[in-house]
């Protein structure tokens, strides 16, 4: 199953682009599910249909999916209900801990949704949709860009926290807990605590598998402008840091004249179109060079409402790939669909264009006496990068985003001798430590 995670700066038209992507795929015969956490009126207005809520007390992540068009079903994730369900479960499993602390559990009516509940519900929903195996394409209307970047790194971070707080060797000593409790004179953590940690670890691993699957990609949506260029560069580098693949950039709400055609006669509109054109050219060049499809959606002169407007957007869309930019033959029409690339071919078999590369080690011992650790970070700027060696891990930062990366065994026996940003990649030089490196005979 292909999964497309649609995100972009706030107000860029993420919901519209997600709905148009889903509708275009459904019109080609795909079974499509569109999921959103947006609790405002935008999803229903764009789709032209109501999104039912789950029944009270049934524990569902979303209500019965509404059929917005033949083959296209949409649903709103019930974040509040998901939070209450998980909170009740944790209270039940931690009853002995409450007794130990002398605390009283919360009553059901006190379990109001806390900040951070939405990302967890969304990740759980992505995993549940994959487990259903009822769809050809899952399109997720994600939160704004920076929130989505943090969300996509959340499963890996939480799994790391669990391993530090409840390491495997401590869980292996469960049989000793009754004896330790007698020696210490206080109760030891209950069996349920470790069982809960194991279950959370399994759930997070399943979510991470979905996010790292070859068929899962991120689709960026932006209204071209000076601010969007800088925001997309930072977010694109941060997505690459998390190992996320970007399949397309959707330039949304393009005015007449913003794609190089005739400028509008009105001076006010002409100035806005010229500003869009400058930003769009910059983004066009930066994304195409890495094989990312660029799709142009025109401004309809109104806010899109209902399947008719979505179909008009899909029909008037234009897409470009690196072959077109280099003088190849392209085509207009269809949402992100051109020969040799775009949504249709990705559904039939994702070819990896625009994929984020994993860290790789290049052996330069014979020539330079170093091993080179290379991590692609397209869009990154030198002044936004941070690098810290911590034991057998490398902590890499891009702006406000961080990721802890374990070093391969060979690099653990080396010292960091330098680093630099070259051709859109972070290159770290490692010099073998004579005290740790194997000596030749």
Short mmCIF file of C-alpha atoms in Angstrom, two decimals:
data_model
loop_
_atom_site.label_atom_id
_atom_site.label_comp_id
_atom_site.label_asym_id
_atom_site.label_seq_id
_atom_site.Cartn_x
_atom_site.Cartn_y
_atom_site.Cartn_z
CA UNK A 1 0.00 0.00 0.00
CA UNK A 2 1.29 3.45 -0.89
CA UNK A 3 1.13 6.11 1.80
CA UNK A 4 1.41 9.82 1.01
CA UNK A 5 1.85 12.20 3.95
CA UNK A 6 0.80 15.70 2.86
CA UNK A 7 2.20 18.64 4.80
CA UNK A 8 3.36 22.21 4.33
CA UNK A 9 3.50 25.61 6.04
CA UNK A 10 0.36 26.69 7.85
CA UNK A 11 -2.28 28.04 5.48
CA UNK A 12 -0.57 26.64 2.37
CA UNK A 13 -3.55 24.47 1.39
CA UNK A 14 -2.48 21.09 2.77
CA UNK A 15 -6.04 19.79 3.05
CA UNK A 16 -6.90 20.84 -0.51
CA UNK A 17 -3.76 19.22 -1.96
CA UNK A 18 -4.34 16.03 0.05
CA UNK A 19 -7.95 15.81 -1.13
CA UNK A 20 -6.95 16.48 -4.75
CA UNK A 21 -4.28 13.78 -4.56
CA UNK A 22 -6.80 11.30 -3.16
CA UNK A 23 -9.48 12.20 -5.73
CA UNK A 24 -7.09 11.90 -8.69
CA UNK A 25 -6.02 8.43 -7.55
CA UNK A 26 -9.62 7.33 -6.95
CA UNK A 27 -10.61 8.43 -10.48
CA UNK A 28 -7.92 6.08 -11.80
CA UNK A 29 -9.55 3.12 -10.08
CA UNK A 30 -7.66 3.11 -6.80
CA UNK A 31 -9.22 2.41 -3.42
CA UNK A 32 -8.22 5.49 -1.43
CA UNK A 33 -8.57 6.44 2.23
CA UNK A 34 -8.02 10.09 3.22
CA UNK A 35 -7.34 10.64 6.93
CA UNK A 36 -7.27 14.01 8.70
CA UNK A 37 -6.95 15.28 12.26
CA UNK A 38 -8.27 18.74 11.35
CA UNK A 39 -11.27 19.37 13.59
CA UNK A 40 -12.25 22.54 11.79
CA UNK A 41 -14.67 22.87 8.85
CA UNK A 42 -11.98 22.75 6.11
CA UNK A 43 -11.96 18.99 5.37
CA UNK A 44 -15.73 18.73 5.07
CA UNK A 45 -15.94 21.93 3.01
CA UNK A 46 -13.24 20.79 0.58
CA UNK A 47 -14.66 17.28 0.23
CA UNK A 48 -18.29 18.40 0.20
CA UNK A 49 -19.35 15.70 2.63
CA UNK A 50 -19.70 15.21 6.39
CA UNK A 51 -17.15 13.10 8.28
CA UNK A 52 -19.00 11.02 10.92
CA UNK A 53 -17.55 10.65 14.41
CA UNK A 54 -17.08 7.19 15.96
CA UNK A 55 -19.84 5.86 18.13
CA UNK A 56 -19.59 6.60 21.89
CA UNK A 57 -17.53 4.02 23.73
CA UNK A 58 -16.70 1.85 20.70
CA UNK A 59 -12.94 2.64 20.90
CA UNK A 60 -12.65 3.32 17.15
CA UNK A 61 -9.90 5.60 15.87
CA UNK A 62 -12.27 7.15 13.34
CA UNK A 63 -15.92 6.97 12.43
CA UNK A 64 -17.35 5.16 9.40
CA UNK A 65 -15.40 6.54 6.39
CA UNK A 66 -17.58 8.82 4.26
CA UNK A 67 -17.60 8.21 0.49
CA UNK A 68 -16.62 11.58 -0.96
CA UNK A 69 -16.40 10.20 -4.52
CA UNK A 70 -16.37 6.76 -6.14
CA UNK A 71 -13.35 4.95 -4.68
CA UNK A 72 -12.50 7.80 -2.27
CA UNK A 73 -13.37 7.48 1.40
CA UNK A 74 -12.45 10.03 4.06
CA UNK A 75 -12.43 10.01 7.85
CA UNK A 76 -11.46 12.29 10.73
CA UNK A 77 -9.23 10.77 13.43
CA UNK A 78 -10.86 10.91 16.86
CA UNK A 79 -7.92 12.19 18.91
CA UNK A 80 -9.90 12.86 22.09
CA UNK A 81 -11.43 9.39 22.18
CA UNK A 82 -8.04 7.81 21.48
CA UNK A 83 -6.44 9.73 24.37
CA UNK A 84 -9.18 8.72 26.82
CA UNK A 85 -8.94 5.07 25.78
CA UNK A 86 -5.15 4.97 26.25
CA UNK A 87 -5.31 6.89 29.54
CA UNK A 88 -7.83 4.44 30.97
CA UNK A 89 -5.67 1.52 29.88
CA UNK A 90 -2.53 3.00 31.46
CA UNK A 91 -4.41 3.66 34.71
CA UNK A 92 -5.60 0.06 34.85
CA UNK A 93 -2.11 -1.28 34.21
CA UNK A 94 -0.51 1.10 36.71
CA UNK A 95 -2.93 0.44 39.56
CA UNK A 96 -0.21 -1.06 41.77
CA UNK A 97 2.03 1.96 41.17
CA UNK A 98 -0.79 4.29 42.27
CA UNK A 99 -1.15 2.20 45.45
CA UNK A 100 2.60 2.43 46.05
CA UNK A 101 2.54 6.22 45.72
CA UNK A 102 -0.69 6.60 47.69
CA UNK A 103 -2.34 8.33 44.72
CA UNK A 104 -5.89 8.08 43.48
CA UNK A 105 -6.54 7.35 39.79
CA UNK A 106 -8.46 9.89 37.72
CA UNK A 107 -12.17 9.45 37.17
CA UNK A 108 -13.35 8.94 33.54
CA UNK A 109 -14.83 12.46 33.35
CA UNK A 110 -11.44 13.92 34.38
CA UNK A 111 -9.61 12.38 31.42
CA UNK A 112 -9.56 15.42 29.19
CA UNK A 113 -7.26 15.49 26.18
CA UNK A 114 -3.74 16.81 26.80
CA UNK A 115 -1.34 18.56 24.40
CA UNK A 116 0.52 15.95 22.38
CA UNK A 117 -2.45 13.60 22.10
CA UNK A 118 -3.01 14.41 18.42
CA UNK A 119 0.40 13.19 17.13
CA UNK A 120 0.06 9.88 18.97
CA UNK A 121 -3.46 9.36 17.63
CA UNK A 122 -2.32 10.14 14.08
CA UNK A 123 0.60 7.69 14.26
CA UNK A 124 -1.69 5.01 15.66
CA UNK A 125 -4.18 5.66 12.87
CA UNK A 126 -1.51 5.26 10.17
CA UNK A 127 -0.57 1.88 11.58
CA UNK A 128 -4.22 0.80 11.92
CA UNK A 129 -4.98 1.76 8.30
CA UNK A 130 -2.06 -0.36 7.11
CA UNK A 131 -3.22 -3.30 9.19
CA UNK A 132 -6.68 -3.12 7.58
CA UNK A 133 -5.16 -3.84 4.13
CA UNK A 134 -8.35 -2.47 2.55
CA UNK A 135 -6.82 0.36 0.53
CA UNK A 136 -4.45 0.89 -2.38
CA UNK A 137 -3.50 4.38 -1.24
CA UNK A 138 -3.56 6.10 2.13
CA UNK A 139 -3.39 9.90 2.00
CA UNK A 140 -2.83 11.63 5.34
CA UNK A 141 -3.64 15.31 5.81
CA UNK A 142 -0.82 16.03 8.24
CA UNK A 143 -0.25 18.93 10.69
CA UNK A 144 1.82 21.96 9.64
CA UNK A 145 5.32 21.36 8.34
CA UNK A 146 7.52 21.68 11.43
CA UNK A 147 5.04 19.75 13.60
CA UNK A 148 5.02 16.95 11.04
CA UNK A 149 8.82 16.73 11.00
CA UNK A 150 8.84 16.28 14.78
CA UNK A 151 5.98 13.78 14.58
CA UNK A 152 7.80 11.59 12.04
CA UNK A 153 10.80 11.32 14.37
CA UNK A 154 8.67 10.56 17.43
CA UNK A 155 8.52 6.72 17.26
CA UNK A 156 12.31 6.40 17.06
CA UNK A 157 12.78 8.88 19.93
CA UNK A 158 10.23 7.20 22.20
CA UNK A 159 11.73 3.76 21.54
CA UNK A 160 15.13 5.14 22.51
CA UNK A 161 13.70 6.57 25.75
CA UNK A 162 12.10 3.22 26.60
CA UNK A 163 15.39 1.38 26.05
CA UNK A 164 17.17 3.82 28.37
CA UNK A 165 14.52 3.82 31.11
CA UNK A 166 13.74 0.09 31.00
CA UNK A 167 16.77 -1.61 29.44
CA UNK A 168 16.55 -5.23 28.38
CA UNK A 169 18.95 -6.43 31.09
CA UNK A 170 16.70 -4.93 33.76
CA UNK A 171 13.66 -6.68 32.34
CA UNK A 172 15.62 -9.93 32.25
CA UNK A 173 15.93 -9.78 36.06
CA UNK A 174 12.18 -10.09 36.66
CA UNK A 175 12.60 -13.33 38.57
CA UNK A 176 14.75 -11.51 41.14
CA UNK A 177 12.18 -8.83 41.91
CA UNK A 178 10.41 -10.65 44.80
CA UNK A 179 13.76 -11.27 46.51
CA UNK A 180 14.92 -7.68 45.88
CA UNK A 181 11.66 -6.39 47.28
CA UNK A 182 12.26 -8.32 50.53
CA UNK A 183 15.85 -7.08 50.79
CA UNK A 184 14.98 -3.45 50.07
CA UNK A 185 11.83 -3.49 52.15
CA UNK A 186 9.80 -1.75 49.43
CA UNK A 187 7.69 -3.14 46.57
CA UNK A 188 9.47 -3.41 43.21
CA UNK A 189 7.83 -2.30 39.94
CA UNK A 190 4.96 -4.57 39.04
CA UNK A 191 5.00 -7.03 36.19
CA UNK A 192 2.46 -4.89 34.35
CA UNK A 193 4.95 -2.03 34.07
CA UNK A 194 7.31 -4.16 32.01
CA UNK A 195 4.48 -5.66 30.02
CA UNK A 196 3.24 -2.16 29.17
CA UNK A 197 6.74 -1.11 28.10
CA UNK A 198 7.02 -4.16 25.85
CA UNK A 199 3.66 -3.44 24.28
CA UNK A 200 4.56 0.20 23.67
CA UNK A 201 7.85 -0.85 22.12
CA UNK A 202 6.04 -3.23 19.75
CA UNK A 203 3.48 -0.58 18.79
CA UNK A 204 6.14 2.05 18.16
CA UNK A 205 8.17 -0.40 16.10
CA UNK A 206 5.10 -1.11 13.94
CA UNK A 207 4.51 2.62 13.40
CA UNK A 208 8.17 3.15 12.53
CA UNK A 209 7.95 0.33 9.99
CA UNK A 210 5.08 2.17 8.28
CA UNK A 211 6.97 5.48 8.20
CA UNK A 212 10.17 3.86 6.89
CA UNK A 213 8.47 1.64 4.31
CA UNK A 214 9.53 2.10 0.68
CA UNK A 215 5.97 3.05 -0.24
CA UNK A 216 5.68 5.89 2.29
CA UNK A 217 6.56 9.38 1.07
CA UNK A 218 6.05 13.00 2.08
CA UNK A 219 4.35 15.48 -0.27
CA UNK A 220 5.17 19.13 0.44
CA UNK A 221 2.61 21.85 -0.26
CA UNK A 222 3.51 25.54 -0.36
CA UNK A 223 2.30 28.80 -1.80
CA UNK A 224 5.53 30.14 -3.39
CA UNK A 225 6.90 33.23 -1.72
CA UNK A 226 10.04 34.52 0.03
CA UNK A 227 9.14 32.99 3.40
CA UNK A 228 8.14 29.65 1.91
CA UNK A 229 11.56 29.17 0.27
CA UNK A 230 13.45 29.37 3.56
CA UNK A 231 10.92 27.27 5.46
CA UNK A 232 10.92 24.51 2.84
CA UNK A 233 14.71 24.38 2.73
CA UNK A 234 14.96 23.85 6.48
CA UNK A 235 12.10 21.35 6.60
CA UNK A 236 13.45 19.42 3.63
CA UNK A 237 16.84 19.03 5.31
CA UNK A 238 15.10 18.00 8.56
CA UNK A 239 13.00 15.41 6.71
CA UNK A 240 16.16 13.99 5.14
CA UNK A 241 17.73 13.84 8.59
CA UNK A 242 14.77 11.71 9.73
CA UNK A 243 15.18 9.46 6.67
CA UNK A 244 11.86 10.58 5.11
CA UNK A 245 11.43 10.57 1.32
CA UNK A 246 9.89 13.56 -0.46
CA UNK A 247 8.04 12.51 -3.63
CA UNK A 248 6.69 15.88 -4.81
CA UNK A 249 6.47 19.59 -4.18
CA UNK A 250 3.02 21.06 -4.83
CA UNK A 251 3.20 24.77 -5.67
CA UNK A 252 -0.29 25.83 -4.69
CA UNK A 253 -2.50 28.83 -5.52
CA UNK A 254 -0.34 30.03 -8.41
CA UNK A 255 -1.61 33.26 -9.94
CA UNK A 256 -1.68 33.91 -13.69
CA UNK A 257 1.85 34.93 -14.65
CA UNK A 258 3.49 33.01 -11.78
CA UNK A 259 4.57 30.19 -14.11
CA UNK A 260 6.08 32.35 -16.82
CA UNK A 261 2.90 32.89 -18.88
CA UNK A 262 1.33 36.28 -19.57
CA UNK A 263 1.22 38.50 -16.48
CA UNK A 264 -2.14 39.94 -15.37
CA UNK A 265 -2.91 43.49 -16.47
CA UNK A 266 -3.71 44.66 -12.96
CA UNK A 267 -0.49 46.13 -11.41
CA UNK A 268 -1.37 44.82 -7.94
CA UNK A 269 -1.91 41.25 -9.18
CA UNK A 270 1.13 41.52 -11.45
CA UNK A 271 3.37 42.36 -8.46
CA UNK A 272 2.08 39.34 -6.51
CA UNK A 273 2.51 37.08 -9.54
CA UNK A 274 6.08 38.32 -10.02
CA UNK A 275 6.89 37.53 -6.39
CA UNK A 276 5.43 34.05 -6.79
CA UNK A 277 7.34 33.54 -10.05
CA UNK A 278 10.70 34.35 -8.45
CA UNK A 279 10.13 32.00 -5.52
CA UNK A 280 8.68 29.29 -7.74
CA UNK A 281 11.71 29.32 -10.04
CA UNK A 282 14.02 28.92 -7.06
CA UNK A 283 12.04 26.01 -5.61
CA UNK A 284 11.60 24.46 -9.05
CA UNK A 285 15.35 24.29 -9.63
CA UNK A 286 16.25 23.10 -6.12
CA UNK A 287 13.75 20.24 -6.03
CA UNK A 288 14.08 19.06 -9.62
CA UNK A 289 17.84 18.60 -9.33
CA UNK A 290 17.18 15.85 -6.73
CA UNK A 291 14.54 14.13 -8.85
CA UNK A 292 11.54 15.44 -6.90
CA UNK A 293 8.43 16.03 -9.01
CA UNK A 294 7.17 19.62 -8.97
CA UNK A 295 3.42 20.03 -9.43
CA UNK A 296 1.71 23.36 -10.10
CA UNK A 297 -1.83 24.01 -8.89
CA UNK A 298 -3.51 27.18 -10.14
CA UNK A 299 -5.47 29.62 -8.04
CA UNK A 300 -9.16 29.13 -8.79
CA UNK A 301 -10.06 32.66 -7.70
CA UNK A 302 -12.00 31.15 -4.79
CA UNK A 303 -11.56 28.67 -1.99
CA UNK A 304 -12.02 25.11 -3.36
CA UNK A 305 -15.25 23.54 -2.14
CA UNK A 306 -16.49 20.10 -3.07
CA UNK A 307 -15.49 17.40 -5.59
CA UNK A 308 -16.18 19.67 -8.58
CA UNK A 309 -13.50 22.18 -7.56
CA UNK A 310 -11.09 19.37 -6.64
CA UNK A 311 -11.61 17.79 -10.04
CA UNK A 312 -10.92 21.15 -11.71
CA UNK A 313 -7.67 21.49 -9.78
CA UNK A 314 -6.59 17.98 -10.76
CA UNK A 315 -7.44 18.62 -14.39
CA UNK A 316 -5.54 21.91 -14.56
CA UNK A 317 -2.45 20.70 -12.70
CA UNK A 318 0.91 20.59 -14.41
CA UNK A 319 3.90 18.50 -13.33
CA UNK A 320 7.59 18.52 -14.08
CA UNK A 321 10.40 16.05 -13.43
CA UNK A 322 14.12 16.34 -13.98
CA UNK A 323 13.72 14.96 -17.51
CA UNK A 324 11.33 17.76 -18.42
CA UNK A 325 13.57 20.38 -16.83
CA UNK A 326 16.49 19.12 -18.89
CA UNK A 327 14.57 19.43 -22.13
CA UNK A 328 12.66 16.15 -22.15
CA UNK A 329 9.03 15.70 -23.09
CA UNK A 330 6.49 16.48 -20.39
CA UNK A 331 2.75 16.56 -20.29
CA UNK A 332 0.07 18.64 -18.60
CA UNK A 333 -3.08 17.32 -16.98
CA UNK A 334 -3.54 14.97 -14.09
CA UNK A 335 -2.35 15.55 -10.55
CA UNK A 336 1.37 14.88 -10.46
CA UNK A 337 1.01 12.45 -13.38
CA UNK A 338 3.51 12.53 -16.24
CA UNK A 339 5.22 9.78 -18.22
CA UNK A 340 7.89 8.12 -16.11
CA UNK A 341 6.96 9.74 -12.79
CA UNK A 342 4.22 11.02 -10.54
CA UNK A 343 1.46 9.52 -8.44
CA UNK A 344 0.30 6.84 -10.88
CA UNK A 345 3.71 5.28 -11.39
CA UNK A 346 4.46 5.57 -7.69
CA UNK A 347 1.36 3.49 -6.92
CA UNK A 348 2.43 0.82 -9.40
CA UNK A 349 5.94 0.73 -7.93
CA UNK A 350 7.72 3.51 -6.10
CA UNK A 351 11.01 4.09 -7.90
CA UNK A 352 12.73 6.00 -5.11
CA UNK A 353 13.06 9.36 -6.87
CA UNK A 354 13.61 12.05 -4.30
CA UNK A 355 14.34 9.45 -1.65
CA UNK A 356 16.38 10.50 1.36
CA UNK A 357 19.66 8.65 1.53
CA UNK A 358 20.80 6.75 4.61
CA UNK A 359 24.20 7.45 6.18
CA UNK A 360 26.98 5.72 4.27
CA UNK A 361 30.65 5.13 5.04
CA UNK A 362 33.30 5.65 2.38
CA UNK A 363 36.72 4.05 2.89
CA UNK A 364 39.48 6.59 2.20
CA UNK A 365 42.11 5.04 4.43
CA UNK A 366 44.47 4.24 1.57
CA UNK A 367 44.40 7.77 0.12
CA UNK A 368 43.58 10.17 2.97
CA UNK A 369 43.87 8.01 6.09
CA UNK A 370 40.22 8.60 7.05
CA UNK A 371 36.79 7.02 6.86
CA UNK A 372 34.13 9.40 5.51
CA UNK A 373 30.61 9.24 7.01
CA UNK A 374 28.16 10.85 4.57
CA UNK A 375 24.54 11.87 5.30
CA UNK A 376 22.50 13.56 2.51
CA UNK A 377 20.84 16.75 3.81
CA UNK A 378 19.43 18.60 0.76
CA UNK A 379 18.57 22.20 1.55
CA UNK A 380 20.71 22.38 4.70
CA UNK A 381 22.77 25.49 5.49
CA UNK A 382 26.10 25.39 7.32
CA UNK A 383 25.01 27.80 10.04
CA UNK A 384 21.99 25.57 10.86
CA UNK A 385 24.00 22.38 11.44
CA UNK A 386 25.12 20.99 14.82
CA UNK A 387 27.23 17.90 15.37
CA UNK A 388 28.11 16.13 18.60
CA UNK A 389 29.87 12.82 19.23
CA UNK A 390 28.48 11.00 22.26
CA UNK A 391 30.08 7.63 22.84
CA UNK A 392 29.00 5.33 20.02
CA UNK A 393 26.43 7.81 18.72
CA UNK A 394 26.44 10.92 16.58
CA UNK A 395 23.89 13.62 17.41
CA UNK A 396 23.07 15.64 14.30
CA UNK A 397 21.07 18.85 14.42
CA UNK A 398 19.43 20.81 11.60
CA UNK A 399 18.04 24.04 13.01
CA UNK A 400 15.74 23.06 15.90
CA UNK A 401 15.57 19.38 14.84
CA UNK A 402 17.79 16.63 16.25
CA UNK A 403 18.42 12.98 15.61
CA UNK A 404 20.66 10.50 17.42
CA UNK A 405 22.35 8.15 14.95
CA UNK A 406 24.27 5.04 16.06
CA UNK A 407 27.72 4.78 14.51
CA UNK A 408 28.79 1.70 12.55
CA UNK A 409 31.22 -0.54 14.45
CA UNK A 410 34.23 0.61 12.41
CA UNK A 411 33.61 4.29 13.25
CA UNK A 412 33.28 3.57 16.96
CA UNK A 413 37.00 2.85 16.98
CA UNK A 414 37.78 6.24 15.42
CA UNK A 415 37.93 9.87 16.47
CA UNK A 416 36.18 12.71 14.64
CA UNK A 417 38.81 14.72 12.76
CA UNK A 418 36.58 17.15 10.85
CA UNK A 419 33.23 17.76 9.19
CA UNK A 420 31.76 19.82 6.39
CA UNK A 421 28.70 20.34 4.19
CA UNK A 422 29.43 19.41 0.57
CA UNK A 423 27.02 19.04 -2.34
CA UNK A 424 23.99 18.83 -0.06
CA UNK A 425 25.49 16.22 2.28
CA UNK A 426 27.04 16.31 5.74
CA UNK A 427 30.48 14.70 5.49
CA UNK A 428 32.22 13.72 8.76
CA UNK A 429 35.84 12.53 8.71
CA UNK A 430 36.87 9.79 11.13
CA UNK A 431 40.50 8.94 11.89
CA UNK A 432 41.28 5.47 13.31
CA UNK A 433 42.29 5.49 16.98
CA UNK A 434 45.62 3.63 17.19
CA UNK A 435 44.69 2.18 20.60
CA UNK A 436 41.43 0.71 19.28
CA UNK A 437 42.07 0.04 15.61
CA UNK A 438 43.21 -3.48 14.61
CA UNK A 439 46.92 -3.57 13.80
CA UNK A 440 48.07 -5.25 10.62
CA UNK A 441 50.41 -8.20 11.03
#
